[in-house]
Short mmCIF file of C-alpha atoms in Angstrom, two decimals:
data_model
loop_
_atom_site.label_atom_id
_atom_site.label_comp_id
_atom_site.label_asym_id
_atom_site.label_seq_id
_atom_site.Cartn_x
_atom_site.Cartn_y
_atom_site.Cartn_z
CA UNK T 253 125.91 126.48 76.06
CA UNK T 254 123.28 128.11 78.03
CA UNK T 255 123.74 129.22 81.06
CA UNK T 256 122.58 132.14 83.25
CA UNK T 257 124.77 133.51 86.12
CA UNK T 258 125.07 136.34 89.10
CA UNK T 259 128.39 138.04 90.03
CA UNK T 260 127.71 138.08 93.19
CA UNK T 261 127.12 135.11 95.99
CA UNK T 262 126.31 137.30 98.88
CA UNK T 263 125.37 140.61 99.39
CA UNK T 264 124.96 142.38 102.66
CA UNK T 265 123.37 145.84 103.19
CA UNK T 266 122.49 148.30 105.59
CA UNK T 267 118.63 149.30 105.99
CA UNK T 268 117.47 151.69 103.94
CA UNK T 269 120.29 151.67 101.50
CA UNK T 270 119.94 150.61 97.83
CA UNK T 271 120.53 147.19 96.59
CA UNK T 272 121.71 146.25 93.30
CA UNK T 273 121.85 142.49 92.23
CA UNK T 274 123.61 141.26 89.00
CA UNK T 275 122.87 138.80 86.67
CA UNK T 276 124.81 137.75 83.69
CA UNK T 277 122.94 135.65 80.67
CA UNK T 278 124.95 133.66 77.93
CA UNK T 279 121.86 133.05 75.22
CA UNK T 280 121.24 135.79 73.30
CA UNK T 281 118.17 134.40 71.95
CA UNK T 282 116.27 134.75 75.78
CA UNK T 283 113.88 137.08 75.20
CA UNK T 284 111.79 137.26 78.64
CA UNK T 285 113.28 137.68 81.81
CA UNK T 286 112.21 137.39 85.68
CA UNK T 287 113.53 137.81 88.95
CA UNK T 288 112.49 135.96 91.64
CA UNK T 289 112.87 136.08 95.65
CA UNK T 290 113.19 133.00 98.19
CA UNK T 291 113.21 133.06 101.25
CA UNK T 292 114.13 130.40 103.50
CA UNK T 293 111.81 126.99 103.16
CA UNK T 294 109.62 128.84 100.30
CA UNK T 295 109.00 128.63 96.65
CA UNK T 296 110.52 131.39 94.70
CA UNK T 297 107.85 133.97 94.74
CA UNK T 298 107.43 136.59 91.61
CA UNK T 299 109.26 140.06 91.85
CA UNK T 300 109.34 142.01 88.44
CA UNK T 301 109.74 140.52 85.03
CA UNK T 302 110.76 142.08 81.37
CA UNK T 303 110.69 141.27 78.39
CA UNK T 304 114.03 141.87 75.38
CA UNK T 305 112.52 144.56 73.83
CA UNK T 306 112.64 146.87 76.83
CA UNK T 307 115.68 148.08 78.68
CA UNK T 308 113.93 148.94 81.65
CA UNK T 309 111.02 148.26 84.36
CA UNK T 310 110.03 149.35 87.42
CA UNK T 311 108.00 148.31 90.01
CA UNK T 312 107.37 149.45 93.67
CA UNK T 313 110.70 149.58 95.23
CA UNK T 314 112.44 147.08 92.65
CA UNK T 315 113.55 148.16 88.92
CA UNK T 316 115.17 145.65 86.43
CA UNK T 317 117.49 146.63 84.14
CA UNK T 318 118.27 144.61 80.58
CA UNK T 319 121.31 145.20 78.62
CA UNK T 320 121.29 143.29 75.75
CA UNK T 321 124.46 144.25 74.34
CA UNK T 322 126.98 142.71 77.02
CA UNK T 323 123.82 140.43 78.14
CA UNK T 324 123.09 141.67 81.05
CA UNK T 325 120.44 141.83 83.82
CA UNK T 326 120.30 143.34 87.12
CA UNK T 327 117.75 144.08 90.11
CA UNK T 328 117.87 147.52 92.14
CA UNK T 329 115.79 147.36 94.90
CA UNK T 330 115.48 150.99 96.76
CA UNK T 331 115.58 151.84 100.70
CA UNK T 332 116.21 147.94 101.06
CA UNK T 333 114.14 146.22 104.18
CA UNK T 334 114.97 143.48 106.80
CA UNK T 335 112.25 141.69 104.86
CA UNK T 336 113.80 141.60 101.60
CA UNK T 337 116.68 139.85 103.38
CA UNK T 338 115.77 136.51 100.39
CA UNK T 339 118.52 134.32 98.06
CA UNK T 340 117.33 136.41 94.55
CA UNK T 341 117.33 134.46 91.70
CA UNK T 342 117.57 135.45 88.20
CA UNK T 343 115.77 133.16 85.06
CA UNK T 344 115.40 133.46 81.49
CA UNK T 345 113.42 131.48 78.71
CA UNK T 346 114.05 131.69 75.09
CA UNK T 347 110.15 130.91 73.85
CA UNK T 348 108.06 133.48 75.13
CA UNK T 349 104.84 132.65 75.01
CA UNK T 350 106.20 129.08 72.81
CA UNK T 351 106.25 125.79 72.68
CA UNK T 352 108.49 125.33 75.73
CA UNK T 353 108.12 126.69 78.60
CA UNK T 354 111.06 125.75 81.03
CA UNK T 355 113.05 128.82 82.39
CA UNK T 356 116.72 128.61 83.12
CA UNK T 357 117.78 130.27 86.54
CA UNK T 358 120.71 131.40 87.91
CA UNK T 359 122.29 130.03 90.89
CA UNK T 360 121.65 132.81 93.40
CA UNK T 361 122.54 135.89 95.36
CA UNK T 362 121.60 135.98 98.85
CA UNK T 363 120.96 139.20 100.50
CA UNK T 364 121.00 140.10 104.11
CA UNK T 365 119.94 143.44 105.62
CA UNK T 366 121.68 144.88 108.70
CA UNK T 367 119.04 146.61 110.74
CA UNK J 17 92.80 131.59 95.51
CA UNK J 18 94.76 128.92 96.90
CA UNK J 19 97.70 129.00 94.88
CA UNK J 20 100.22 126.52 93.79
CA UNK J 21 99.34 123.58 95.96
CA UNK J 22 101.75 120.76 96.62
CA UNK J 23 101.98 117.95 98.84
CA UNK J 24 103.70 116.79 101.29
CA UNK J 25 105.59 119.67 102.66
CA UNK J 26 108.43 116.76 104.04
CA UNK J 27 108.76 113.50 102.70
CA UNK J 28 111.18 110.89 103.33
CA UNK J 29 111.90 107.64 102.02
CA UNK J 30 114.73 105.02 102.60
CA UNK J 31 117.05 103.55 99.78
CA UNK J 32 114.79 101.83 97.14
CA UNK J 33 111.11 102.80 98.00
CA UNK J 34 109.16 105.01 96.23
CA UNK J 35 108.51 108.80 95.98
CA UNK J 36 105.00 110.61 95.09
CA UNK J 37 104.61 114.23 95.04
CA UNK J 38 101.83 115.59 94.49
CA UNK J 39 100.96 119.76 92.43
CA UNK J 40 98.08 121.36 92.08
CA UNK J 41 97.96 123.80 89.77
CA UNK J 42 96.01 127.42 90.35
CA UNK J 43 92.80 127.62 89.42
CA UNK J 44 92.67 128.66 85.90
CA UNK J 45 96.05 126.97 84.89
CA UNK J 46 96.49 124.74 82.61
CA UNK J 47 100.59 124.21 82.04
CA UNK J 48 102.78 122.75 84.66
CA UNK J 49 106.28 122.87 85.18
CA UNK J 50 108.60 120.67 87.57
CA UNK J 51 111.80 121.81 89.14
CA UNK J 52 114.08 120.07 91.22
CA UNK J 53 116.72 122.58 93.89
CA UNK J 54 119.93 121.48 95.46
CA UNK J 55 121.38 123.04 98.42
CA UNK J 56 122.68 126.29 97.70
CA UNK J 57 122.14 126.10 94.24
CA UNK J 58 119.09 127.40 91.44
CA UNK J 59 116.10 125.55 90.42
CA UNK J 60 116.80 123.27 87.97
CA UNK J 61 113.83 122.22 84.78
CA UNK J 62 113.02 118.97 84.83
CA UNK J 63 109.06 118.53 82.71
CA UNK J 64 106.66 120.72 81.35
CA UNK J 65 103.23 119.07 81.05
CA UNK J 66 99.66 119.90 80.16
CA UNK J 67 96.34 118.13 80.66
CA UNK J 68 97.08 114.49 79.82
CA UNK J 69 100.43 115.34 77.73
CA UNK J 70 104.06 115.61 78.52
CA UNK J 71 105.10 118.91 76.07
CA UNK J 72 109.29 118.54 77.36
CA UNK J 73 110.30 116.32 79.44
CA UNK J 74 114.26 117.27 78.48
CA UNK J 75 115.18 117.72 82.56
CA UNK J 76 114.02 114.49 83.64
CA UNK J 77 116.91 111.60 84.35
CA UNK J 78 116.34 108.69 81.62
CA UNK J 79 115.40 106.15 84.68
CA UNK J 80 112.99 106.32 87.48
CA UNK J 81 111.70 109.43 86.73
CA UNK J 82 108.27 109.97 85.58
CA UNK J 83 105.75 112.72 85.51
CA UNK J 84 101.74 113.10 84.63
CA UNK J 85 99.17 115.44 84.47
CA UNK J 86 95.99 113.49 84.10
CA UNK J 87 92.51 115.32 83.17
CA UNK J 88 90.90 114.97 87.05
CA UNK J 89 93.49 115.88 89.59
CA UNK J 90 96.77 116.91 90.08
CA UNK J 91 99.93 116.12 88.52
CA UNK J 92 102.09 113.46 90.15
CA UNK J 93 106.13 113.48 89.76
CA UNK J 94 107.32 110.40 90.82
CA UNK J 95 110.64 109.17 91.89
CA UNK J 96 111.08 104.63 91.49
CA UNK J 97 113.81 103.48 93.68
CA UNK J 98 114.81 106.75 95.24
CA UNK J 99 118.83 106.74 96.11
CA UNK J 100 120.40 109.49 98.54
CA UNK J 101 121.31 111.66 95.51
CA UNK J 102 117.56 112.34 94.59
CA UNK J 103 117.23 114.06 98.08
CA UNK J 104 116.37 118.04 97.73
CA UNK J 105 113.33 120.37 97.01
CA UNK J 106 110.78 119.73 94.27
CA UNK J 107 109.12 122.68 92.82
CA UNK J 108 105.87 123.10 91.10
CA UNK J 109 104.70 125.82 89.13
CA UNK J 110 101.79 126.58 86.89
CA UNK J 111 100.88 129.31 84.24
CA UNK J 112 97.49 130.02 82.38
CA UNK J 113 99.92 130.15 79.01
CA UNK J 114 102.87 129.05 78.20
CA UNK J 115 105.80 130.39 79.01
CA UNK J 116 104.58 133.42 81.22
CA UNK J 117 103.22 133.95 84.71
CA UNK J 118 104.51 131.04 86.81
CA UNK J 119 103.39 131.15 90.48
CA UNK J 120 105.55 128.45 92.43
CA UNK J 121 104.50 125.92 95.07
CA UNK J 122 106.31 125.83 98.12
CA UNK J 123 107.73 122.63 97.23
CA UNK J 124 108.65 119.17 98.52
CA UNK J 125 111.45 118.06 100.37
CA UNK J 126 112.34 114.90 99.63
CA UNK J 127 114.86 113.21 101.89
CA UNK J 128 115.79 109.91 101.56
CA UNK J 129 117.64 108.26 104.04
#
């Protein structure tokens, strides 16, 4: 069935180093993607998005990557920040823009930032 | 703008009673969507609704669940008979379209007790 994954629980970081958050996707038929960050006692909050017929975006300091061929997503965020220190979620729909509008997320990475 | 607004932050309610929660969408928004969070885990779909019509309501348990978006004011999830498994956050989020550009609430937590 459906499902949407990460690879990774927990990731911890030092300051200004690169982070890289994975994301694995079962439905090939997703066609629109997002990443979203929450931090503790928030909503998720909107980081980058893409849609199936790119490979790549970028953003400031974030870039998604989209691999469609081993279904695959992942988030690189550069010279990584205490504040980014957020559980990362990854989430996927299937009808752009369609009837239904109900993404599927992932359950998580959380990522810490050693000053 | 004011963003996804929902009320109450906290809410908690013993065995049996009753559970309101309250979204209002952006301005500008016509879709909302409903999302319920465990502990430690991802959001999880529950109903997608416009003004005055449920569109997929596929997430919502078969019982004491229900969910509207009426024409004047916001759109009310609400929870009959709440039992100590319905406790966790409740997400809102609207989009002008559907399908694209959510903006979340910040959610309700519902603890029942």
């Amino acid at each position: 069935g459906e499902s949407v994954g990460l690879h990774l629980p927990t990731l911890s970081v030092q300051e200004g180093d690169n982070s890289i958050i994975n994301c694995a996707y079962s439905n090939s038929a997703s066609d629109y993607f997002i990443w979203y960050k929450q931090e503790s006692g928030k909503g998720p909050q909107f980081i980058i998005d893409i849609r199936s017929n790119m490979d790549k975006r970028q953003g400031q300091r974030v870039t998604v990557l989209l691999n469609k061929t081993v279904k695959h997503l992942s988030l690189q965020i550069a010279a990584t920040q205490p504040g980014d220190s957020a559980v990362y979620f990854c989430a996927e729909t299937s009808n752009y823009g369609g009837s239904q509008g109900n993404l599927i997320f992932g359950k998580g990475t959380k990522l810490s930032v050693k000053p | 703008n004011a963003g996804v607004m929902q009320n109450p932050r906290h809410l908690v309610r013993r065995r049996g009673q009753e559970a309101r929660l309250r979204c209002s969408p952006m301005k500008g928004h016509s879709h909302v969507y409903w999302y319920r969070q465990l502990p430690e885990e991802g959001l999880k779909f529950m109903v997608y609704l416009q003004k005055e019509n449920i569109i997929d309501e596929s997430g919502m348990p078969k019982e004491r669940f229900s969910a509207e978006f009426p024409k004047e004011g916001p759109s009310i999830l609400r929870i009959q008979q709440v039992v100590r498994g319905d406790s966790a956050a409740y997400f809102c989020a609207s989009s002008p379209k559907q399908g694209s550009g959510y903006t979340f609430g910040s959610g309700t937590r519902l603890t029942v007790v």
